[in-house]
Amino acid sequence: MSPKATEMSNTSLDPEDWGEFRAKAHDLLEACLDRLEQARNLPWQPVPQDIRHSYVLPDKGAASDDLTTALRETVMPYNTGNTHPRFFGWVHGTGMAEGLLAEMVAATMNSNCGGRDHGMVYVERAVIDWTRRQMGFPDTASGVLVTGTSQATVIALSAARLRALGPEVRTTGQGAQRLTAYAGAGIHNAARKAIELLGIGSDNLRRIPQIDGQVDIAALKRRAAQDRADGAIPFALFGTAGSVDFGQFDDLNALADVAAEENLWLHVDGAFGAWTRLADAPWRALSEGIGRADSMACDFHKWMYVPYECGLVLIRNENEHRAAFAARPSYLEAMDTGLAGGDPWFCDYGIDLSRGPRALKVWSAIKAHGAEKLGKAITANCHAAAQMGALVSETQNMQLAAPVVSNLCVFTADASLDPETQSNLNMRIAQDLQNSGQAVFSTTWAQINGHKVTCLRAAITNHRTRPEDVQAAMDAVITERG
Ligand SMILES: *Cc1c(COP(=O)(O)O)cnc(C)c1O
């Protein structure tokens, strides 16, 4: 039975009235711009019950249901709060106005960047190439934009495993061979997830003791030797450029030397800290040597302030990168010209076949601001963390959990209290300041005078933060402490 012509004619999802749609879109754009311009006055707020209920989706799109009103009034006000200048929680980037422009154009184009020959592929290559140069990777390196450092780590470690076990690992699997990887004890959980996902097993991720926040190289060598003697295959070494606990950096040159000696693939987690490459002295030196790694991961959505989400994996040797992922069935075969041209295709460098145009918001940010201005914002965040650290040191009974080396400051509001009372105080301060919209600190465990204490933690990846914001946030902590 064939459908009636009238039923067939009306299935397009385009607006029925473009004039009306256009007017509503203009209004919404104004509201978006208002919100960005007013970001300084709009802290996080909890989502009220009735608003949450209003998100429940109907079975039918109701004609009276005004999408743009819902977007503006029930969705837009309830963000993570990371657009506010006194948001220092976890490691959340701020976003920037250019992101709005890029996302608007990207949504209009709706490009699929898995491959083929079209503009966004060349935009992505330009972003990867720019970053490769900033990081000091050779021009034989390759990369692909991903959701974030978590996915980048999986991709990098897949290539590392292939080097250790040969290309057959893709078809035969790992069998009884036991791979071992090495990382400083403070390594981010993303490394563990990647090791687990690859079937290596997180018991085989050796957590090496650290000295002043850096991998103890002698301990690393001893552990690798012992693993070899026990029949394991040491294959990868994680370095950290910007640890999530205290913002510390491994000595990446020393790790590159030991990786070469021990025949280990060096992967650097530079999720945020890699961007100290753009900062002024002394912070720039923290990530010195990152360009010697076999692979690295970094995020644009943290310390490059680009809207969520976008990260990058860079791999020193393009052949090793492709060897771990390339596999195309015949329906995806490339042609010399036409839409199926444009080789190499990004689907051969990572997990995803269909891929969004993540590159455009990064490209727009860099095109608008350049390395120099972005670097100034990064440098300012390091100054802000140092300022916070100095205020902690000057305030009676406040105490740092670790020296401030980059953009992180972890401290307890009152070290004179017993560990449990201190922890409760710090947790209460964090919650009260979040709920009142004064400032967002997150919390983390750290050692204070030899005891495990829940501390206040600020990770400043926020281009809106000014010195007066740091002062106001710390004043609020002191008032809240009572
Ligand atoms: C955020 C972070 C990760 C994970 O990155 P995502 O972009 O959230 O996937 C890994 N390592 C460090 C040091 C981080 O700060």
XYZ file of N, CA, C and O and ligand atoms in Angstrom, residues 91 147-151 153 188 190 240-244 269-272 299 301-302, ligand 1:
99
model
N 38.286 20.869 37.391
C 39.063 21.634 36.387
C 38.087 21.920 35.261
O 37.954 21.137 34.322
N 36.708 13.592 22.381
C 35.860 14.203 23.406
C 36.686 14.889 24.476
O 36.323 15.949 24.963
N 37.782 14.227 24.880
C 38.621 14.795 25.927
C 39.799 13.883 26.192
O 40.021 12.894 25.479
N 40.520 14.222 27.243
C 41.732 13.470 27.565
C 41.433 12.002 27.864
O 42.246 11.130 27.586
N 40.258 11.696 28.414
C 39.937 10.297 28.699
C 39.992 9.464 27.421
O 40.630 8.406 27.373
N 39.324 9.941 26.384
C 39.336 9.183 25.126
C 40.713 9.235 24.466
O 41.167 8.245 23.892
N 43.491 9.178 25.878
C 44.372 8.224 26.559
C 44.157 6.809 26.020
O 45.117 6.055 25.834
N 45.949 10.573 37.002
C 44.493 10.740 36.871
C 43.831 9.399 36.557
O 44.403 8.541 35.884
N 41.781 8.655 34.447
C 41.625 8.366 33.015
C 42.627 7.300 32.576
O 42.324 6.488 31.689
N 52.953 13.141 33.815
C 51.852 14.071 34.068
C 52.341 15.508 33.944
O 53.323 15.890 34.579
N 51.665 16.254 33.098
C 51.913 17.699 33.000
C 50.690 18.380 33.585
O 49.698 18.593 32.899
N 50.736 18.643 34.881
C 49.594 19.236 35.573
C 48.759 18.150 36.233
O 47.836 17.621 35.617
N 49.089 17.806 37.472
C 48.343 16.742 38.148
C 47.041 17.315 38.685
O 46.959 18.477 39.075
N 46.022 16.450 38.677
C 44.698 16.928 39.054
C 44.630 17.214 40.555
O 43.807 18.008 40.993
N 50.045 12.896 30.079
C 48.726 13.463 30.368
C 48.926 14.953 30.614
O 49.395 15.361 31.677
N 48.565 15.730 29.603
C 48.689 17.188 29.720
C 47.323 17.843 29.669
O 47.198 18.946 29.127
N 46.324 17.167 30.212
C 44.915 17.599 30.071
C 44.775 19.112 30.159
O 44.272 19.757 29.250
N 45.261 19.677 31.258
C 45.272 21.154 31.309
C 46.695 21.689 31.255
O 46.993 22.641 30.548
N 43.364 18.898 26.617
C 41.989 19.343 26.429
C 41.972 20.796 25.988
O 42.727 21.614 26.513
N 38.931 22.161 26.254
C 37.798 22.645 27.054
C 38.178 23.007 28.486
O 37.324 23.456 29.243
N 39.423 22.810 28.860
C 39.827 23.236 30.198
C 40.599 24.551 30.102
O 40.008 25.612 30.115
C 40.343 16.354 33.269
C 41.550 15.500 33.305
C 41.582 14.271 32.647
C 40.375 13.732 31.921
O 40.080 14.542 30.824
P 38.604 14.668 30.225
O 38.735 15.752 29.228
O 37.701 15.036 31.369
O 38.255 13.353 29.634
C 42.761 13.567 32.666
N 43.853 14.026 33.311
C 43.852 15.205 33.961
C 45.113 15.671 34.642
C 42.696 15.987 33.984
O 42.688 17.158 34.631
